[in-house]
């Protein structure tokens, strides 16, 4: 099962997804994709009120 395999990486320390711009490594590919926005400057999430843009949807809260 994919979810179990991903979960087990937390226990084994396996981080198979590597950033090509720095030394960061990640357990989940989604976390790598989010991290890459630090290097690309991509900010796909915009506040509907003030139009400020963010690289992570959690920053809108």
Coordinates of C-alpha atoms in Angstrom, one line a residue, residues 11-57:
X11 CA 10.5 5.5 10.7
X12 CA 13.4 4.6 8.4
X13 CA 14.5 8.1 7.6
X14 CA 14.3 7.4 3.9
X15 CA 14.0 10.6 1.9
X16 CA 14.0 9.6 -1.8
X17 CA 13.0 13.0 -3.2
X18 CA 16.0 15.4 -3.6
X19 CA 16.0 19.1 -4.4
X20 CA 18.1 19.8 -7.5
X21 CA 18.9 23.3 -6.2
X22 CA 20.0 22.6 -2.6
X23 CA 20.7 19.8 -0.2
X24 CA 17.1 19.3 1.0
X25 CA 15.5 15.9 0.8
X26 CA 11.9 14.9 1.3
X27 CA 9.8 11.9 2.3
X28 CA 6.9 12.9 -0.1
X29 CA 7.1 14.3 -3.6
X30 CA 4.4 16.8 -2.8
X31 CA 6.7 18.3 -0.2
X32 CA 9.5 18.6 -2.7
X33 CA 7.2 20.3 -5.2
X34 CA 6.1 22.8 -2.6
X35 CA 9.8 23.4 -1.6
X36 CA 10.8 24.1 -5.2
X37 CA 8.7 27.2 -5.1
X38 CA 11.4 28.7 -2.8
X39 CA 13.8 28.5 -5.7
X40 CA 11.5 29.3 -8.6
X41 CA 9.6 32.2 -6.9
X42 CA 6.3 30.7 -7.9
X43 CA 3.4 32.1 -5.8
X44 CA 0.2 30.4 -7.0
X45 CA -2.0 31.2 -4.1
X46 CA -3.5 34.7 -4.0
X47 CA -5.6 36.4 -1.3
X48 CA -9.0 37.4 -2.8
X49 CA -9.1 40.5 -0.6
X50 CA -5.7 42.2 -1.1
X51 CA -4.2 40.1 -3.9
X52 CA -1.1 39.2 -1.9
X53 CA 0.5 36.0 -3.3
X54 CA 2.0 33.1 -1.5
X55 CA 3.9 29.9 -2.4
X56 CA 1.9 27.8 0.1
X57 CA -1.8 27.8 0.7

